[in-house]
Short mmCIF file of C-alpha atoms and ligand atoms in Angstrom, two decimals:
data_model
loop_
_atom_site.label_atom_id
_atom_site.label_comp_id
_atom_site.label_asym_id
_atom_site.label_seq_id
_atom_site.Cartn_x
_atom_site.Cartn_y
_atom_site.Cartn_z
CA MET A 1 0.05 0.41 0.10
CA GLY A 2 1.80 3.67 -1.11
CA SER A 3 1.57 6.11 2.09
CA HIS A 4 -1.05 8.02 -0.07
CA ALA A 5 -3.65 5.60 -0.20
CA LEU A 6 -6.68 5.62 3.06
CA PRO A 7 -6.24 4.03 5.81
CA GLY A 8 -8.25 0.38 6.01
CA ALA A 9 -10.99 -0.09 6.67
CA ALA A 10 -9.96 -1.42 11.03
CA VAL A 11 -8.18 1.45 10.69
CA ARG A 12 -10.38 3.98 10.20
CA ARG A 13 -12.33 2.58 12.27
CA LYS A 14 -10.26 2.88 15.37
CA ILE A 15 -9.15 6.44 14.40
CA ARG A 16 -12.90 7.12 13.73
CA PRO A 17 -13.40 7.69 17.32
CA LEU A 18 -10.52 9.79 18.05
CA LEU A 19 -10.63 12.37 15.38
CA LEU A 20 -14.78 13.34 17.00
CA ALA A 21 -13.37 13.65 20.06
CA LEU A 22 -10.42 15.97 18.68
CA ILE A 23 -13.01 17.60 16.26
CA ALA A 24 -15.64 18.18 19.29
CA GLY A 25 -12.57 19.10 21.66
CA VAL A 26 -11.17 21.67 18.90
CA LEU A 27 -15.63 23.07 19.04
CA GLY A 28 -15.49 23.04 22.38
CA VAL A 29 -12.63 25.60 23.13
CA VAL A 30 -14.32 27.86 20.06
CA ALA A 31 -17.69 27.73 21.61
CA ALA A 32 -15.57 28.56 25.03
CA LEU A 33 -14.01 31.01 22.92
CA VAL A 34 -17.36 32.88 21.61
CA ALA A 35 -19.52 32.24 24.27
CA PRO A 36 -20.84 35.23 26.38
CA PRO A 37 -19.00 34.95 29.74
CA PRO A 38 -21.17 33.23 32.21
CA ALA A 39 -23.09 36.07 34.39
CA GLN A 40 -21.47 37.23 37.62
CA ALA A 41 -21.31 34.33 40.17
CA ALA A 42 -23.43 35.38 43.27
CA GLU A 43 -20.84 36.18 46.21
CA SER A 44 -21.33 34.86 49.25
CA THR A 45 -20.29 37.42 51.87
CA LEU A 46 -21.21 40.68 52.48
CA GLY A 47 -17.62 42.51 51.43
CA ALA A 48 -17.12 40.03 48.32
CA ALA A 49 -20.58 41.02 47.27
CA ALA A 50 -20.01 44.20 48.10
CA ALA A 51 -16.59 44.09 46.46
CA GLN A 52 -17.97 43.43 42.99
CA SER A 53 -18.64 47.32 42.16
CA GLY A 54 -15.78 48.91 43.76
CA ARG A 55 -17.30 49.24 47.69
CA TYR A 56 -16.85 47.76 50.82
CA PHE A 57 -18.88 46.63 53.76
CA GLY A 58 -17.29 47.18 57.18
CA VAL A 59 -18.39 46.69 60.04
CA ALA A 60 -17.73 47.98 63.91
CA ILE A 61 -15.02 45.93 65.85
CA ALA A 62 -14.70 46.25 69.62
CA ALA A 63 -11.46 45.29 70.64
CA ASN A 64 -12.28 43.68 73.64
CA ARG A 65 -14.80 40.54 71.67
CA LEU A 66 -12.35 39.66 69.48
CA SER A 67 -11.47 37.22 71.32
CA ASP A 68 -15.24 35.43 71.52
CA SER A 69 -14.31 32.97 68.35
CA THR A 70 -17.83 33.25 67.05
CA TYR A 71 -17.67 37.14 66.87
CA ALA A 72 -14.43 36.86 65.49
CA THR A 73 -15.47 34.55 62.39
CA ILE A 74 -17.98 36.49 61.48
CA ALA A 75 -16.49 39.21 60.80
CA ASN A 76 -13.08 38.07 59.56
CA ARG A 77 -15.34 36.38 56.81
CA GLU A 78 -18.77 38.64 56.23
CA PHE A 79 -16.77 42.24 56.14
CA ASN A 80 -13.85 43.86 54.54
CA SER A 81 -13.79 46.78 56.13
CA VAL A 82 -13.13 47.98 59.79
CA THR A 83 -14.25 50.72 62.15
CA ALA A 84 -12.95 51.16 65.57
CA GLU A 85 -16.46 51.53 67.72
CA ASN A 86 -14.52 53.37 70.50
CA GLU A 87 -11.26 52.62 70.51
CA MET A 88 -9.59 54.94 67.93
CA LYS A 89 -11.51 57.93 69.99
CA ILE A 90 -9.85 60.50 71.65
CA ASP A 91 -10.03 59.53 76.09
CA ALA A 92 -9.19 56.14 74.42
CA THR A 93 -5.41 57.75 72.55
CA GLN A 94 -4.94 60.53 74.46
CA PRO A 95 -5.83 59.56 78.04
CA GLN A 96 -3.35 61.99 80.05
CA ARG A 97 -2.49 64.60 78.05
CA GLY A 98 0.35 65.01 75.44
CA GLN A 99 0.72 60.48 76.38
CA PHE A 100 -1.04 59.03 73.37
CA ASN A 101 -1.84 55.35 74.25
CA PHE A 102 -2.41 52.90 70.93
CA THR A 103 -2.96 49.68 72.96
CA ALA A 104 -6.81 48.93 71.72
CA ALA A 105 -7.14 50.29 68.72
CA ASP A 106 -3.53 48.62 67.46
CA ARG A 107 -5.65 45.52 68.82
CA VAL A 108 -8.73 46.51 66.50
CA TYR A 109 -6.15 48.42 63.47
CA ASN A 110 -3.51 44.61 63.92
CA TRP A 111 -6.97 42.54 63.67
CA ALA A 112 -8.01 43.92 60.48
CA VAL A 113 -4.94 44.41 58.34
CA GLN A 114 -3.79 40.83 59.59
CA ASN A 115 -7.39 39.91 57.55
CA GLY A 116 -7.18 42.20 54.69
CA LYS A 117 -9.78 44.63 55.59
CA GLN A 118 -9.20 48.38 55.33
CA VAL A 119 -9.51 51.30 57.93
CA ARG A 120 -11.78 53.46 59.25
CA GLY A 121 -10.72 56.12 61.25
CA HIS A 122 -13.14 56.97 64.37
CA THR A 123 -12.67 59.88 65.34
CA LEU A 124 -10.65 62.80 66.09
CA ALA A 125 -12.21 65.80 67.29
CA TRP A 126 -15.69 64.88 68.75
CA HIS A 127 -17.67 66.57 71.95
CA SER A 128 -18.18 63.52 73.72
CA GLN A 129 -16.31 60.18 74.95
CA GLN A 130 -13.64 63.08 75.54
CA PRO A 131 -10.91 62.32 78.37
CA GLY A 132 -11.18 63.97 81.33
CA TRP A 133 -8.08 66.45 80.94
CA MET A 134 -9.78 67.52 77.52
CA GLN A 135 -13.30 68.67 79.08
CA SER A 136 -11.74 71.22 81.42
CA LEU A 137 -10.25 72.91 78.56
CA SER A 138 -11.51 76.14 77.04
CA GLY A 139 -10.65 78.63 74.41
CA SER A 140 -7.07 78.17 72.49
CA ALA A 141 -5.82 76.41 74.66
CA LEU A 142 -8.11 74.06 73.93
CA ARG A 143 -8.18 74.41 70.25
CA GLN A 144 -4.34 74.07 70.40
CA ALA A 145 -5.30 70.61 72.03
CA MET A 146 -7.26 69.46 68.94
CA ILE A 147 -5.00 69.93 66.92
CA ASP A 148 -1.81 68.72 68.91
CA HIS A 149 -4.72 65.85 68.83
CA ILE A 150 -5.35 65.27 65.29
CA ASN A 151 -1.50 65.37 64.81
CA GLY A 152 -0.63 62.77 67.39
CA VAL A 153 -3.10 60.28 66.09
CA MET A 154 -2.90 60.76 62.74
CA ALA A 155 0.92 60.93 62.66
CA HIS A 156 0.44 57.26 64.49
CA TYR A 157 -1.69 56.78 61.62
CA LYS A 158 -0.32 58.16 58.76
CA GLY A 159 -0.83 56.19 54.67
CA LYS A 160 -2.27 53.21 56.45
CA ILE A 161 -6.22 54.94 57.18
CA ALA A 162 -8.77 54.46 54.15
CA GLN A 163 -11.45 57.74 55.70
CA TRP A 164 -11.26 59.95 58.87
CA ASP A 165 -13.65 60.59 60.56
CA VAL A 166 -11.69 64.11 61.43
CA VAL A 167 -15.27 65.88 63.14
CA ASN A 168 -18.11 63.61 64.15
CA GLU A 169 -21.65 65.42 65.33
CA ALA A 170 -21.17 69.35 65.17
CA PHE A 171 -24.36 70.12 64.27
CA ALA A 172 -27.60 69.81 66.71
CA ASP A 173 -30.46 68.11 66.72
CA GLY A 174 -34.15 69.61 66.05
CA SER A 175 -35.51 72.22 63.77
CA SER A 176 -32.48 75.05 64.53
CA GLY A 177 -29.99 74.14 62.18
CA ALA A 178 -27.50 75.33 64.43
CA ARG A 179 -24.37 73.65 66.00
CA ARG A 180 -24.37 71.77 68.65
CA ASP A 181 -23.29 73.40 71.38
CA SER A 182 -19.62 72.02 72.99
CA ASN A 183 -16.17 73.73 74.44
CA LEU A 184 -14.75 72.62 71.18
CA GLN A 185 -18.04 74.80 68.99
CA ARG A 186 -17.50 78.10 71.80
CA THR A 187 -13.00 77.71 71.27
CA GLY A 188 -15.09 79.62 67.45
CA ASN A 189 -17.13 78.47 64.58
CA ASP A 190 -14.21 77.62 62.78
CA TRP A 191 -12.94 74.61 64.69
CA ILE A 192 -14.66 72.41 62.30
CA GLU A 193 -12.42 73.73 59.21
CA VAL A 194 -9.14 74.33 61.04
CA ALA A 195 -9.23 70.45 62.34
CA PHE A 196 -9.92 69.55 58.91
CA ARG A 197 -6.24 71.86 57.80
CA ALA A 198 -4.38 70.06 60.58
CA ALA A 199 -5.69 66.65 59.62
CA ARG A 200 -4.31 67.49 55.96
CA ALA A 201 -1.43 67.83 56.82
CA ALA A 202 -0.87 65.34 59.01
CA ASP A 203 -2.19 62.18 56.96
CA PRO A 204 -2.64 63.43 53.45
CA SER A 205 -3.12 60.34 52.25
CA ALA A 206 -6.38 59.92 54.40
CA LYS A 207 -9.90 60.11 52.76
CA LEU A 208 -10.42 63.36 55.65
CA CYS A 209 -14.32 63.11 56.48
CA TYR A 210 -17.47 65.00 58.47
CA ASN A 211 -19.57 62.19 60.32
CA ASP A 212 -22.86 63.13 62.26
CA TYR A 213 -26.40 61.66 62.41
CA ASN A 214 -29.97 62.34 61.86
CA VAL A 215 -28.53 63.86 59.21
CA GLU A 216 -29.96 61.05 56.77
CA ASN A 217 -33.44 62.83 55.68
CA TRP A 218 -33.24 65.50 53.02
CA THR A 219 -35.89 67.53 54.24
CA TRP A 220 -34.45 67.94 58.15
CA ALA A 221 -32.93 71.20 59.40
CA LYS A 222 -29.84 69.13 60.24
CA THR A 223 -28.89 67.56 56.62
CA GLN A 224 -29.37 71.03 55.25
CA ALA A 225 -27.05 72.62 58.02
CA MET A 226 -23.87 70.82 57.30
CA TYR A 227 -25.01 70.60 53.24
CA ALA A 228 -24.26 74.32 53.57
CA MET A 229 -21.41 73.76 55.29
CA VAL A 230 -19.97 71.47 52.93
CA ARG A 231 -20.75 73.18 50.11
CA ASP A 232 -18.83 75.98 51.90
CA PHE A 233 -16.16 73.76 52.68
CA LYS A 234 -16.26 72.98 48.55
CA GLN A 235 -16.45 76.76 47.81
CA ARG A 236 -13.50 77.68 49.96
CA GLY A 237 -11.15 74.85 49.45
CA VAL A 238 -11.48 74.06 52.83
CA PRO A 239 -9.67 70.34 52.81
CA ILE A 240 -12.82 67.74 53.11
CA ASP A 241 -13.05 64.36 50.95
CA CYS A 242 -16.37 62.60 52.61
CA VAL A 243 -19.40 63.08 54.17
CA GLY A 244 -20.22 59.58 57.10
CA PHE A 245 -24.05 59.19 57.15
CA GLN A 246 -24.16 56.94 61.00
CA ALA A 247 -27.38 55.71 59.58
CA HIS A 248 -29.28 54.56 63.05
CA PHE A 249 -32.78 54.57 62.08
CA ASN A 250 -35.02 54.14 64.50
CA SER A 251 -38.83 55.17 65.09
CA GLY A 252 -37.59 58.81 66.01
CA SER A 253 -35.30 59.16 63.23
CA PRO A 254 -36.72 56.46 60.63
CA TYR A 255 -35.22 56.06 57.35
CA ASN A 256 -36.78 57.90 54.29
CA ALA A 257 -36.60 56.83 50.82
CA ASN A 258 -35.31 60.71 50.14
CA PHE A 259 -31.70 59.53 51.84
CA ARG A 260 -31.11 58.26 47.99
CA THR A 261 -31.78 62.57 47.50
CA THR A 262 -29.43 62.94 50.45
CA LEU A 263 -26.35 60.71 49.14
CA GLN A 264 -26.74 62.48 45.46
CA ASN A 265 -26.95 65.87 46.38
CA PHE A 266 -24.17 65.88 48.46
CA ALA A 267 -22.34 64.03 45.94
CA ALA A 268 -23.00 66.12 43.47
CA LEU A 269 -20.95 69.19 45.96
CA GLY A 270 -17.81 66.85 44.96
CA VAL A 271 -17.33 64.86 48.04
CA ASP A 272 -17.91 61.42 48.56
CA VAL A 273 -20.44 59.16 50.82
CA ALA A 274 -20.28 56.73 53.42
CA VAL A 275 -22.91 54.99 55.77
CA THR A 276 -21.11 54.85 58.60
CA GLU A 277 -22.74 53.16 61.54
CA LEU A 278 -25.75 51.37 59.76
CA ASP A 279 -28.65 49.70 62.47
CA ILE A 280 -32.23 49.94 61.73
CA GLN A 281 -34.62 48.97 64.59
CA GLY A 282 -36.53 45.59 64.80
CA ALA A 283 -33.75 45.54 61.71
CA SER A 284 -36.29 44.92 58.58
CA SER A 285 -35.17 43.49 55.24
CA THR A 286 -36.50 46.02 53.08
CA THR A 287 -35.30 49.05 55.08
CA TYR A 288 -31.32 47.35 55.10
CA ALA A 289 -32.26 46.46 51.49
CA ASN A 290 -33.33 50.05 50.13
CA VAL A 291 -30.53 51.88 52.20
CA VAL A 292 -27.43 48.75 49.93
CA ASN A 293 -29.73 49.96 47.05
CA ASP A 294 -29.28 53.85 47.71
CA CYS A 295 -25.76 53.45 48.02
CA LEU A 296 -25.10 51.53 45.05
CA ALA A 297 -27.29 54.16 43.16
CA VAL A 298 -24.46 56.80 44.38
CA SER A 299 -21.36 56.34 41.80
CA ARG A 300 -19.60 58.08 44.86
CA CYS A 301 -21.32 56.30 47.66
CA LEU A 302 -17.75 54.41 48.98
CA GLY A 303 -19.35 51.81 50.97
CA ILE A 304 -21.70 50.14 54.20
CA THR A 305 -20.88 50.14 57.77
CA VAL A 306 -23.07 48.08 60.07
CA TRP A 307 -22.39 49.25 63.40
CA GLY A 308 -21.80 45.77 65.32
CA VAL A 309 -21.60 41.98 64.41
CA ARG A 310 -24.64 40.36 66.09
CA ASP A 311 -27.71 42.06 67.97
CA SER A 312 -25.90 41.33 71.47
CA ASP A 313 -23.08 42.92 69.94
CA SER A 314 -25.15 46.40 69.86
CA TRP A 315 -24.79 49.70 71.61
CA ARG A 316 -28.40 49.45 71.31
CA SER A 317 -29.48 45.76 71.42
CA GLY A 318 -32.40 45.76 72.94
CA ASP A 319 -33.53 46.77 69.25
CA THR A 320 -32.28 44.04 67.76
CA PRO A 321 -31.00 46.21 65.31
CA LEU A 322 -28.05 44.40 63.34
CA LEU A 323 -27.42 41.20 60.73
CA PHE A 324 -26.47 38.36 63.07
CA ASN A 325 -28.49 36.86 65.61
CA ASN A 326 -27.07 36.55 69.42
CA ASP A 327 -26.18 33.08 68.36
CA GLY A 328 -23.93 34.30 65.29
CA SER A 329 -27.33 33.12 63.07
CA LYS A 330 -28.01 35.14 60.23
CA LYS A 331 -30.90 37.09 60.89
CA PRO A 332 -33.08 37.85 57.16
CA ALA A 333 -32.16 41.32 56.99
CA TYR A 334 -28.87 39.46 56.06
CA THR A 335 -30.28 37.54 53.05
CA ALA A 336 -31.25 41.04 52.28
CA VAL A 337 -28.61 43.02 52.03
CA LEU A 338 -26.28 40.34 50.45
CA ASN A 339 -28.97 39.41 47.84
CA ALA A 340 -28.89 44.15 46.98
CA LEU A 341 -25.17 43.63 46.80
CA ASN A 342 -24.93 41.30 44.72
CA GLY A 343 -28.23 42.34 42.38
CA GLY A 344 -26.42 45.35 42.43
CA SER A 345 -23.24 47.08 40.92
CA THR A 346 -22.66 50.82 40.13
CA THR A 347 -25.27 52.81 38.85
CA PRO A 348 -25.73 52.80 34.77
CA PRO A 349 -25.50 56.19 33.03
CA ALA A 350 -29.24 57.53 33.61
CA ASP A 351 -31.62 57.43 31.50
CA GLY A 352 -33.01 60.38 30.12
CA GLY A 353 -36.86 61.80 31.19
CA THR A 354 -38.54 64.97 30.07
CA ILE A 355 -38.94 67.50 32.39
CA LYS A 356 -42.55 68.99 32.93
CA GLY A 357 -43.21 72.22 34.39
CA ALA A 358 -45.83 72.30 37.45
CA ALA A 359 -47.09 75.63 36.48
CA SER A 360 -47.48 75.17 32.62
CA GLY A 361 -47.89 71.64 32.02
CA ARG A 362 -44.84 71.90 29.19
CA CYS A 363 -41.31 70.26 28.92
CA LEU A 364 -37.41 72.23 29.50
CA ASP A 365 -37.16 72.18 25.63
CA VAL A 366 -34.02 73.17 23.73
CA PRO A 367 -35.63 74.86 20.66
CA ASN A 368 -34.72 73.62 17.66
CA ALA A 369 -32.95 71.01 18.56
CA GLY A 370 -30.07 72.85 18.78
CA THR A 371 -26.97 72.19 19.70
CA ALA A 372 -24.63 75.45 20.13
CA ASP A 373 -23.45 76.25 23.38
CA GLY A 374 -25.12 78.94 24.59
CA THR A 375 -28.62 77.88 23.30
CA GLN A 376 -31.01 78.99 25.10
CA ILE A 377 -33.84 77.08 27.39
CA GLN A 378 -37.74 77.18 27.28
CA LEU A 379 -40.79 75.42 27.55
CA TYR A 380 -42.37 73.78 24.85
CA ASP A 381 -45.22 71.40 24.78
CA CYS A 382 -43.64 67.40 25.91
CA HIS A 383 -43.04 65.26 23.66
CA THR A 384 -40.36 61.87 23.26
CA GLY A 385 -38.14 64.32 21.31
CA THR A 386 -33.72 63.98 22.01
CA ASN A 387 -34.36 67.54 22.36
CA GLN A 388 -36.34 67.53 25.54
CA GLN A 389 -35.01 64.41 27.31
CA TRP A 390 -32.07 64.83 30.10
CA ALA A 391 -30.40 62.92 32.39
CA LEU A 392 -29.46 63.54 36.03
CA THR A 393 -26.30 62.28 36.91
CA ASP A 394 -24.90 61.48 40.14
CA ALA A 395 -22.39 64.14 39.86
CA GLY A 396 -25.86 66.56 39.65
CA GLU A 397 -25.66 67.31 35.98
CA LEU A 398 -28.74 67.07 33.81
CA ARG A 399 -27.65 65.82 30.67
CA VAL A 400 -29.50 66.68 27.18
CA TYR A 401 -27.77 64.62 23.43
CA GLY A 402 -25.38 62.66 26.14
CA ASN A 403 -23.05 65.56 26.22
CA LYS A 404 -24.54 68.83 26.43
CA CYS A 405 -25.72 70.40 30.17
CA LEU A 406 -28.22 72.72 31.60
CA ASP A 407 -25.70 76.30 32.49
CA ALA A 408 -26.60 78.75 34.05
CA ALA A 409 -25.22 81.95 32.59
CA GLY A 410 -24.52 83.40 36.45
CA THR A 411 -25.65 83.78 39.70
CA GLY A 412 -27.92 86.15 40.61
CA ASN A 413 -32.46 86.24 39.77
CA GLY A 414 -33.30 86.20 35.86
CA ALA A 415 -29.88 84.57 35.38
CA ARG A 416 -30.64 83.04 31.33
CA ILE A 417 -30.24 78.82 31.29
CA GLN A 418 -28.73 77.64 28.21
CA ILE A 419 -27.17 73.67 27.25
CA TYR A 420 -23.42 74.46 27.38
CA SER A 421 -20.92 71.68 26.71
CA CYS A 422 -21.00 69.96 29.89
CA TRP A 423 -17.71 70.92 31.90
CA GLY A 424 -18.20 69.69 35.41
CA GLY A 425 -19.22 73.59 37.21
CA ASP A 426 -20.93 74.06 40.00
CA ASN A 427 -22.75 76.24 37.72
CA GLN A 428 -24.15 73.08 35.97
CA LYS A 429 -25.26 71.31 39.06
CA TRP A 430 -28.13 70.47 40.03
CA ARG A 431 -29.69 69.48 43.52
CA MET A 432 -33.41 68.21 43.57
CA GLY A 433 -35.70 69.57 45.81
CA SER A 434 -38.01 67.53 48.04
CA ASN A 435 -40.76 69.84 46.54
CA GLY A 436 -40.25 69.31 42.80
CA SER A 437 -37.36 72.48 42.82
CA ILE A 438 -34.72 72.43 40.84
CA VAL A 439 -32.12 74.37 42.51
CA GLY A 440 -28.51 75.75 41.38
CA VAL A 441 -25.39 74.13 43.27
CA GLN A 442 -23.87 77.93 42.40
CA SER A 443 -26.62 79.94 42.76
CA GLY A 444 -28.65 77.91 45.36
CA LEU A 445 -31.86 79.72 43.26
CA CYS A 446 -34.25 77.92 41.72
CA LEU A 447 -35.09 76.75 38.13
CA ASP A 448 -37.87 79.70 37.38
CA ALA A 449 -40.33 79.50 34.61
CA VAL A 450 -41.03 83.16 33.03
CA GLY A 451 -44.89 82.10 31.45
CA THR A 452 -46.44 78.22 30.93
CA GLY A 453 -47.03 79.41 27.32
CA ASN A 454 -44.89 77.88 24.26
CA GLY A 455 -41.16 79.41 24.23
CA ALA A 456 -41.99 80.72 27.84
CA ARG A 457 -38.18 81.60 28.95
CA VAL A 458 -36.50 79.47 31.95
CA GLN A 459 -33.93 81.47 34.04
CA LEU A 460 -32.91 81.46 37.95
CA TYR A 461 -34.80 82.87 40.46
CA THR A 462 -34.80 83.36 44.72
CA CYS A 463 -36.18 79.91 45.24
CA SER A 464 -40.21 80.57 45.82
CA ASN A 465 -42.23 77.00 46.41
CA GLY A 466 -44.52 78.21 43.56
CA ASP A 467 -45.59 76.24 40.92
CA ASN A 468 -43.74 77.85 38.15
CA GLN A 469 -40.48 76.97 40.04
CA ARG A 470 -41.78 73.42 40.82
CA TRP A 471 -40.96 70.47 37.93
CA THR A 472 -41.44 66.52 37.50
CA ARG A 473 -38.69 64.13 35.79
CA SER A 474 -40.64 61.55 34.05
O1 G3I B 1 -15.83 49.64 79.31
C1 G3I B 1 -16.52 50.86 79.72
C2 G3I B 1 -16.06 49.56 81.22
O2 G3I B 1 -15.23 49.72 81.37
C3 G3I B 1 -17.72 50.06 82.15
O3 G3I B 1 -17.65 48.91 83.19
C4 G3I B 1 -18.76 50.25 81.32
C5 G3I B 1 -19.68 51.50 82.56
O4 G3I B 1 -20.50 52.64 81.72
O5 G3I B 1 -19.02 51.23 80.36
C6 G3I B 1 -17.23 50.75 79.18
O6 G3I B 1 -17.71 51.49 78.39
C7 G3I B 1 -18.73 51.92 77.66
C8 G3I B 1 -18.10 51.93 76.14
O7 G3I B 1 -19.35 52.05 75.26
C9 G3I B 1 -17.70 50.53 75.43
O8 G3I B 1 -18.95 49.15 75.88
C10 G3I B 1 -19.17 53.77 77.64
O9 G3I B 1 -19.60 53.20 78.72
C11 G3I B 1 -20.58 54.34 76.93
O10 G3I B 1 -20.30 55.06 76.69
C12 G3I B 1 -19.37 53.43 75.60
O11 G3I B 1 -20.89 54.14 74.67
C13 G3I B 1 -20.35 53.50 73.03
C14 G3I B 1 -21.03 55.70 72.50
O12 G3I B 1 -20.52 55.35 71.72
C15 G3I B 1 -20.02 56.64 73.22
O13 G3I B 1 -20.41 57.81 73.01
C16 G3I B 1 -20.85 52.99 72.51
O14 G3I B 1 -19.94 52.02 72.70
C17 G3I B 1 -20.53 53.65 70.62
O15 G3I B 1 -21.24 52.47 69.84
C18 G3I B 1 -20.96 54.01 70.89
O16 G3I B 1 -20.78 54.88 69.07
C19 G3I B 1 -21.21 56.24 69.02
C20 G3I B 1 -20.72 56.18 67.91
O17 G3I B 1 -19.00 57.08 68.13
C21 G3I B 1 -20.34 57.80 67.40
N1 G3I B 1 -22.53 57.37 67.11
C22 G3I B 1 -23.45 57.29 67.81
C23 G3I B 1 -22.96 56.07 67.92
C24 G3I B 1 -23.60 55.22 69.27
O18 G3I B 1 -23.71 56.43 70.23
#
């Protein structure tokens, strides 16, 4: 038989299965190469699930509980960020003036880092948990002691802390919108910015946060006061990077769906946001999932920290507000949180929609679908054209055509509203008021319709709660 002759039938029978296997193998490889990747597998721990969208899921750790193996096992398994519940506070780290003690703080810090977790620092300047020597100081001596404390603690952890709560709980509860009275406040209203400037100098690598409670509801005076402070700091260049929302929800301070608005509006000022001490009286699964989804909806929301592991570890254990039962088993709220984290990712780009005036029933419209920078906005009968589709971005821009922004050409009453190429300026950022107003971040004035007919102008004007300043987004 010549070398080019076909193999005999017996040989063909032998190699046929081999050939088929080879072809099947090659096809399998090709199929694997062209098949879409499998859907992202759901993660089975809170930290890993949050990490899918670049966020963390953290927990407050008490040093003296780390010897409890149930506690340490859950904490290590589920969370990838740690806050010391009490150990980095002023009384713990500087019990005597000038004598720093990091024994307990380092126990928490080292445990976190050895287990691959990031650390939030909590907290440097606070009216509460001051050591006796600090409580008895006032005026310039207290001011200097605050600065020395910031320098001492931040030097110890320089380059090691992801976020520091530089100032904690400086605003009063209730409807005043005032600062909380405290020995620190009595050193002068500028104590907060002094603390932030000292902190930036002490450790330029840490994100510097202002942290407070009862500031989650956008309509509350305390929230608005904190917002005004952060806006002022950003305008004047006071170094602030993030705002922590403690989120201790209970019947006196219940979760409200406008928390997402709050997070968005702060993010639009140019700061990161974080949920820093979450616990919910009764641990409603729905409310826990809502909070997670609110954070996931805001690209500048860095992550969520719950204030303890099991209910029995909580400062409010009677409220059973956490994700684990006393025996370490998972509560329904745990599953709700995990599912929300697994379902979420970073915010998809916002879809456009119309913005309809309450007085006119007409929509914000770019005349003749113009695209030139400076084209003045009008009211017009609502339709589905692209010149009426406005997308609210996480930064607070209202974008049309993808790259043009609703732009205030001034800051005073009567300032013209136009489209302009998006460039990140505060005159292109807007905050959605709970009453339907659209407020310019730079001016603090409202989007105001001058008339109700087709072609009516839109301008900035002092907010009045009038129907010509109320808008609904579809
Ligand atoms: O460790 C001592 C113990 O030796 C002593 O026998 C006992 C007697 O009262 O006190 C123990 O210290 C307590 C400490 O927690 C540790 O458990 C303090 O009294 C108690 O005041 C302290 O409470 C802490 C509270 O801050 C103080 O303001 C809570 O654990 C802590 O969860 C809580 O955390 C704060 C955040 O820092 C800021 N936001 C609000 C949040 C809840 O209040």
